Amino acid sequence: MEAITHGSYADHPSYQRIEFVGDAVLGLTVSHYLYERYPDIGSDDLTALRRANVTNEKLSRVAIHLGLYRFPRHNSPGLDQAVSDFMDLVTREEEEDNGNSSEPFSQVNDFTDLVTREEEEDDGRISFCDSIVEARTILADMVGSISLAFYWDSDLKLVGKVN
């Protein structure tokens, strides 16, 4: 339960510490996958691919595609609405891209332009943008912490099982 518990959930351990290690596990797992998948590309390109795929933006999209957005334990006012707003934003972006970004690790997507457009349409959208960033961070943190939980549960052999 710790892997899905936000810091606002009083008197319960949160995912913040395990997310720290989970991010390292994700980085190692993605590095291993890319190393095996692309044997002919150099370390600079492998680093760029890893960096592009282990970001809050990408990991939050993974959380949405896996349905993890339904599970955070929290006592944070507005968090559910922030996650809903983020999901709507991602859905609209994917529709604009004709569904090309539906695979969480298929390509690097940057939705900054869409957030900026929302901000320009309505001066009151600054809080909307802040909530989007909060939701994206929380969802990405959950992916990191859940990754560590899987890693621990697999007797520290998760990296070898990616393919």
XYZ file of C-alpha atoms in Angstrom:
163
model
C 0.000 0.000 0.000
C 2.953 2.307 0.597
C 3.657 2.367 -3.155
C 0.334 4.116 -3.830
C 0.120 6.296 -0.719
C 0.583 10.035 -1.227
C 2.293 12.122 1.452
C -1.027 13.804 2.294
C -2.410 10.533 3.665
C -1.675 11.203 7.339
C -0.081 8.626 9.634
C 0.746 6.230 6.794
C 4.094 5.719 5.068
C 4.064 7.361 1.642
C 5.694 6.367 -1.619
C 8.198 9.226 -1.514
C 11.205 7.240 -0.266
C 10.584 4.112 -2.323
C 9.853 6.208 -5.413
C 13.429 7.500 -5.162
C 14.810 3.967 -5.576
C 12.031 3.037 -8.010
C 13.196 5.745 -10.392
C 16.647 4.145 -10.400
C 15.097 0.725 -11.084
C 13.122 2.199 -13.983
C 16.244 3.843 -15.368
C 18.152 0.566 -15.177
C 15.267 -1.416 -16.664
C 14.811 0.983 -19.577
C 18.592 1.112 -20.100
C 18.756 -2.673 -20.265
C 15.812 -2.840 -22.657
C 17.276 -0.196 -24.975
C 20.723 -1.817 -24.867
C 19.251 -5.165 -25.944
C 16.735 -3.716 -28.419
C 19.164 -1.408 -30.246
C 22.549 -3.176 -30.382
C 23.874 -0.945 -33.168
C 23.432 2.495 -31.636
C 25.972 4.296 -29.485
C 25.867 5.282 -25.852
C 24.915 8.906 -26.568
C 21.811 7.829 -28.472
C 20.965 5.215 -25.840
C 21.255 7.889 -23.156
C 18.992 10.223 -25.130
C 16.384 7.474 -25.583
C 16.466 6.596 -21.885
C 16.241 10.247 -20.867
C 13.280 10.745 -23.209
C 11.412 7.761 -21.817
C 12.030 8.093 -18.081
C 10.389 11.461 -17.461
C 7.426 12.548 -15.370
C 5.501 13.177 -18.569
C 6.079 9.681 -19.972
C 5.634 7.895 -16.648
C 2.389 9.740 -15.913
C 1.100 8.621 -19.309
C 2.064 5.049 -18.414
C 0.041 5.439 -15.200
C -2.970 6.546 -17.229
C -2.656 3.749 -19.787
C -2.297 1.141 -17.018
C -5.194 2.583 -15.012
C -3.014 3.399 -11.990
C -4.698 6.807 -11.684
C -7.579 5.057 -9.895
C -5.529 3.894 -6.917
C -3.654 6.675 -5.100
C -4.457 6.928 -1.399
C -4.471 10.579 -0.407
C -6.110 13.359 1.546
C -5.216 16.079 -0.912
C -8.094 18.396 -1.810
C -8.428 18.664 -5.548
C -6.083 15.801 -6.436
C -8.814 13.696 -8.036
C -9.878 16.686 -10.148
C -6.249 17.403 -11.078
C -5.789 13.815 -12.265
C -9.052 14.020 -14.205
C -7.935 17.288 -15.839
C -4.596 15.717 -16.764
C -6.326 12.669 -18.263
C -8.602 14.937 -20.312
C -5.577 16.859 -21.558
C -3.731 13.691 -22.565
C -6.851 12.330 -24.266
C -7.330 15.541 -26.248
C -3.684 15.543 -27.266
C -3.890 11.938 -28.424
C -7.012 12.737 -30.432
C -5.193 15.670 -32.059
C -2.300 13.327 -32.869
C -4.817 10.861 -34.383
C -4.001 8.339 -31.695
C -0.301 8.172 -32.514
C 0.697 8.626 -28.874
C -1.459 5.848 -27.404
C 1.549 3.630 -26.676
C 3.269 4.889 -23.523
C 6.818 4.149 -24.741
C 6.274 4.545 -28.499
C 7.416 8.139 -28.924
C 8.417 11.233 -27.026
C 5.403 13.495 -26.497
C 5.485 17.011 -25.156
C 2.143 18.547 -24.309
C 3.500 21.914 -23.200
C 1.930 23.579 -26.242
C -1.497 22.237 -25.305
C -1.165 23.449 -21.709
C -0.049 26.845 -22.996
C -3.048 26.984 -25.315
C -5.350 26.293 -22.355
C -3.629 29.076 -20.424
C -4.092 31.527 -23.301
C -7.771 30.678 -23.716
C -8.697 31.604 -20.157
C -6.702 33.795 -17.782
C -7.979 31.709 -14.867
C -6.179 28.628 -16.124
C -2.960 29.141 -14.166
C -4.365 26.983 -11.370
C -5.366 24.450 -14.034
C -1.750 24.307 -15.220
C -0.493 23.919 -11.659
C -2.919 21.052 -11.070
C -1.773 19.374 -14.293
C 1.838 19.489 -13.112
C 0.833 18.143 -9.685
C -1.166 15.278 -11.195
C 1.608 14.420 -13.645
C 4.174 14.314 -10.837
C 2.029 12.187 -8.531
C 1.200 9.677 -11.265
C 4.856 9.433 -12.313
C 5.921 8.979 -8.684
C 3.439 6.120 -8.331
C 4.912 4.376 -11.386
C 8.376 4.681 -9.857
C 7.295 3.343 -6.475
C 5.258 0.497 -7.968
C 8.257 -0.415 -10.129
C 10.330 -0.827 -6.990
C 7.589 -2.952 -5.420
C 7.687 -5.261 -8.473
C 11.476 -5.317 -8.334
C 11.454 -6.331 -4.671
C 8.698 -8.886 -5.299
C 10.680 -10.472 -8.151
C 13.686 -11.049 -5.864
C 15.558 -8.199 -7.548
C 15.367 -9.882 -10.986
C 12.983 -7.543 -12.812
C 15.615 -6.201 -15.204
C 16.226 -9.655 -16.645
C 12.510 -10.150 -17.331
C 11.996 -7.134 -19.582
C 11.509 -8.112 -23.231
